[in-house]
Tab-separated table of C-alpha atoms in Angstrom:
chain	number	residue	atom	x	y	z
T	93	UNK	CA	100.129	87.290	93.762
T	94	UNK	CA	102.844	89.798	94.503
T	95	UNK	CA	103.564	91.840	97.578
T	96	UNK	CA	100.108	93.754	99.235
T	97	UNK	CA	98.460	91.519	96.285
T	98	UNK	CA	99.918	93.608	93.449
T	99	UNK	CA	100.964	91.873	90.432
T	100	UNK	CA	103.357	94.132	88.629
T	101	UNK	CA	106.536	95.291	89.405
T	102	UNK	CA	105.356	98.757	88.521
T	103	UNK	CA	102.452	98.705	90.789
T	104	UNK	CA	104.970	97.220	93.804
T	105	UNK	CA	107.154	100.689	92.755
T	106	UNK	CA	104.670	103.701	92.850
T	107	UNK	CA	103.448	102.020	96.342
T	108	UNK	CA	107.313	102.780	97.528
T	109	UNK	CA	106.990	105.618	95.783
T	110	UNK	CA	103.818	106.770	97.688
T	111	UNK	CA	105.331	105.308	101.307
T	112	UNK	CA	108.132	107.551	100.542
T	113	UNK	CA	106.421	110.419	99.828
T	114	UNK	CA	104.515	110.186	103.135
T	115	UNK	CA	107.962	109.600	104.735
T	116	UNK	CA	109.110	112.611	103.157
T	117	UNK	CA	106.130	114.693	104.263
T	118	UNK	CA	107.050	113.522	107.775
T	119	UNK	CA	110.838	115.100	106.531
T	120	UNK	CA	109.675	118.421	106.309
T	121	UNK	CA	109.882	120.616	103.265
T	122	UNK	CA	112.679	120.801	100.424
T	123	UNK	CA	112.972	123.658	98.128
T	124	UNK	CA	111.560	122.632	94.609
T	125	UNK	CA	113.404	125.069	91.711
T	126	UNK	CA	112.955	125.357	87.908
T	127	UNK	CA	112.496	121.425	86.475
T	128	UNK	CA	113.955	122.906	83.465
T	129	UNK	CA	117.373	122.600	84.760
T	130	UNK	CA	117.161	118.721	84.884
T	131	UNK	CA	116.649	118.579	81.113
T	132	UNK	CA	120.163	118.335	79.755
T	133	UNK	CA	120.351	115.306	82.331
T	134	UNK	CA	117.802	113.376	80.539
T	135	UNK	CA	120.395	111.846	77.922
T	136	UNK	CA	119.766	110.406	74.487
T	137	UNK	CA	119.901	106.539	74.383
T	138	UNK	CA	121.086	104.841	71.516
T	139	UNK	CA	118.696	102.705	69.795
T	140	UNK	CA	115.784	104.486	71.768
T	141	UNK	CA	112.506	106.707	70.238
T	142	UNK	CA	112.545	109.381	73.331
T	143	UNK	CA	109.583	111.742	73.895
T	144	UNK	CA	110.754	115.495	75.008
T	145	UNK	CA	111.017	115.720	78.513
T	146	UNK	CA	108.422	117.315	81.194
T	147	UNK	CA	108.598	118.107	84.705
T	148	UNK	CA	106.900	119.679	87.581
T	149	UNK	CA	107.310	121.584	90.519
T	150	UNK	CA	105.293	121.107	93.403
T	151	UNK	CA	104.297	121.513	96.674
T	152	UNK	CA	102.166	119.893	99.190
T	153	UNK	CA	101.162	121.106	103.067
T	154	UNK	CA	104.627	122.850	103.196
T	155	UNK	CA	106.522	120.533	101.453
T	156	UNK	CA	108.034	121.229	98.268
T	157	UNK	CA	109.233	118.938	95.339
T	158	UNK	CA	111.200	119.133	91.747
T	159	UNK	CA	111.298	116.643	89.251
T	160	UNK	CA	111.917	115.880	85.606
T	161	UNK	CA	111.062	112.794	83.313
T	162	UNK	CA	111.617	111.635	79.870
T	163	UNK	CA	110.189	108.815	77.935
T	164	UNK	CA	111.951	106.190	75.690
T	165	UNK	CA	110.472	103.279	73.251
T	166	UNK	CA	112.489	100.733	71.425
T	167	UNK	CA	110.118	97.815	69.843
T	168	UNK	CA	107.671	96.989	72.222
T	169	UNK	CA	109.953	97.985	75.037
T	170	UNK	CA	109.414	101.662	77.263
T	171	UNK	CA	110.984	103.072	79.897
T	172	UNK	CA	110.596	106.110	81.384
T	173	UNK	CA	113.707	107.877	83.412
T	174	UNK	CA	112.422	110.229	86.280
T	175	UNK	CA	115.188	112.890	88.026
T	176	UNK	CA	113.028	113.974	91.770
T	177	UNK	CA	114.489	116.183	94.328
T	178	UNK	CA	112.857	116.651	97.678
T	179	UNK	CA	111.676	115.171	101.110
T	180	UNK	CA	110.244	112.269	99.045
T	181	UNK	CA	113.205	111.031	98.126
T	182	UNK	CA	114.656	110.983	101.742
T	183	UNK	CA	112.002	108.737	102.800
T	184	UNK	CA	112.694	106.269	99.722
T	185	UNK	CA	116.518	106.615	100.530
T	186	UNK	CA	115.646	105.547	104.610
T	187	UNK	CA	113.988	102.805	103.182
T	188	UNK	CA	116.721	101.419	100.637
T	189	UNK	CA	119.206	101.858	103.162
T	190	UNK	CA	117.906	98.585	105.169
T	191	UNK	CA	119.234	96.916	101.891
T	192	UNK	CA	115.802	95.049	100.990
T	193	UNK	CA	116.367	91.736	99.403
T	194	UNK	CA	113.404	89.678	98.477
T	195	UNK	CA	112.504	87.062	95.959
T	196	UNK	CA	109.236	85.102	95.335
T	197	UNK	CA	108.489	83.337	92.138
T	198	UNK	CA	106.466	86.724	90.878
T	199	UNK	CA	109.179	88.924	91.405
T	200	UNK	CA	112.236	90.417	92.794
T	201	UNK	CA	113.596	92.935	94.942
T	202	UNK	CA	117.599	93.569	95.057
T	203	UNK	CA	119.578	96.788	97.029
T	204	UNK	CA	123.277	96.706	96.268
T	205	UNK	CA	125.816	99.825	95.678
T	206	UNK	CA	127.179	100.378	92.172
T	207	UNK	CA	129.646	103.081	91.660
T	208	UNK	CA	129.073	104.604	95.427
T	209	UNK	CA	125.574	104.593	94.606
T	210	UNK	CA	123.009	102.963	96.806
T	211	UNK	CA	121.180	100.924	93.896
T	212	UNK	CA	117.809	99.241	94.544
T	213	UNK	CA	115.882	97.060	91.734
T	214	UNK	CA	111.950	96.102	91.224
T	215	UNK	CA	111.219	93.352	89.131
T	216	UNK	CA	107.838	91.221	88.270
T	217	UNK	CA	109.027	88.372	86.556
T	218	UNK	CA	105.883	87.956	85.005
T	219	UNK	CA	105.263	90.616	83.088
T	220	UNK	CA	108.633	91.644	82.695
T	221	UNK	CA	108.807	95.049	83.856
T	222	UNK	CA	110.299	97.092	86.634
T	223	UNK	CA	112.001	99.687	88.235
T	224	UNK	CA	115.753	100.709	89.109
T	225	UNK	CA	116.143	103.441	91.630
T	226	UNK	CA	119.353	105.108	91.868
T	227	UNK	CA	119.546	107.102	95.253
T	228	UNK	CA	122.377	109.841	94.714
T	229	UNK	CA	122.027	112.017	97.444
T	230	UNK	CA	120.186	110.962	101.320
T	231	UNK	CA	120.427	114.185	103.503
T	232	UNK	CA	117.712	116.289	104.803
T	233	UNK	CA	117.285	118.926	102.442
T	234	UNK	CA	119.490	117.207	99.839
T	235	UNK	CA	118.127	114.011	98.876
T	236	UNK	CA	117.781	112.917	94.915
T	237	UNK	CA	116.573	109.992	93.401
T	238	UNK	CA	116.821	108.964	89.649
T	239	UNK	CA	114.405	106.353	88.419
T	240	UNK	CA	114.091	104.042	85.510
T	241	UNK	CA	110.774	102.652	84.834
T	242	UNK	CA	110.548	99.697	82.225
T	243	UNK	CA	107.966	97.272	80.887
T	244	UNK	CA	108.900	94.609	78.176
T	245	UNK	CA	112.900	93.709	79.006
T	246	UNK	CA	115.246	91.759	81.501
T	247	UNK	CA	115.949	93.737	84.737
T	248	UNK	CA	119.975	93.214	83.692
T	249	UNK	CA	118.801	95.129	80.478
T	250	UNK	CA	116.750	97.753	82.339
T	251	UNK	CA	120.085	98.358	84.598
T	252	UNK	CA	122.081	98.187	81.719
T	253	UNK	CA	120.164	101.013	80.056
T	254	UNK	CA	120.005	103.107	83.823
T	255	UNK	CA	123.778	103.021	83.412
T	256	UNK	CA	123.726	104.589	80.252
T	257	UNK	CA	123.259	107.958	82.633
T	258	UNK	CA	125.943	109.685	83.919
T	259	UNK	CA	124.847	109.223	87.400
T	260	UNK	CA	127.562	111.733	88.883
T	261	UNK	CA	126.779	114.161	86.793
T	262	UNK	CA	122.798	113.645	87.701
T	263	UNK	CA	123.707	114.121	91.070
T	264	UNK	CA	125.682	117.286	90.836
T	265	UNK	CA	122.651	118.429	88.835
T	266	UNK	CA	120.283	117.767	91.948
T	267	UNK	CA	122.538	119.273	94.306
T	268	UNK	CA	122.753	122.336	92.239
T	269	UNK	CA	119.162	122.917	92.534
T	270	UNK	CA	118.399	124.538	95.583
């Protein structure tokens, strides 16, 4: 059994996801702007069946979030790319920045910087899913994170196909929102 007795990589994920939006509430509040805007940023992928995007703004006891997703299949393989600007995202960056590394024979957790990006990977072995989390931007007020969720391939595949985003141009996208 995984970590806190999850057994997917996805489960282990939205739990980081949910510390770090209680760290983020502890932040204080980020402006959330038109979703819209993060559209363009949610790229094609070759050899991928991709579902229009969707987004949200929202807000919650004073603080405010923006993000943007897009699903993709190929075969029995999804993944689901997520763009999210706001306090949130600080609290997930605080946490990636103590460069996690963990392995147990269920899964595996990896933090490393690719490209100037602070880079930090979910995996369950098991079931063969995950998540990479991109951090592109870790100041109050500023802080963006771009996700890829994926069931049914290798985590070298899953980073391969995070790659396939232009990463500096997702980040000049988040900072443009204000």
């Amino acid at each position: 059994m995984g970590i806190f007795g999850w057994t997917t990589a996805w489960r282990k994920a939205l739990g980081v996801l949910v510390i770090g939006l209680c760290a983020g509430l502890a932040a204080g509040p980020a402006r959330a702007e038109a979703y819209e805007a993060l559209y363009p940023l949610l790229v094609d992928l070759p050899g991928w069946q991709a579902e229009p995007p969707s987004g949200m703004n929202m807000s919650i006891s004073g603080m405010a979030m923006v993000y943007a997703s897009r699903s993709y299949t190929r075969g029995d393989s999804e993944l689901t790319a997520l763009l999210m600007k706001g306090g949130q995202a600080e609290g997930l960056a605080a946490a990636a920045a103590a460069g996690l590394q963990m392995e147990t024979a269920e899964s595996r957790i990896s933090t490393q910087t690719i490209d100037g990006f602070l880079v930090q990977t979910v995996h369950d072995k098991t079931d063969n899913s995950g998540t990479v989390m991109v951090f592109l931007d870790r100041e109050a007020g500023a802080a963006g994170i771009f996700t890829v969720s994926y069931s049914q391939m290798a985590a070298e595949d899953a980073l391969k196909q995070a790659r396939a985003f232009d990463w500096a141009q997702i980040r000049q996208g988040i900072r443009a929102l204000p």
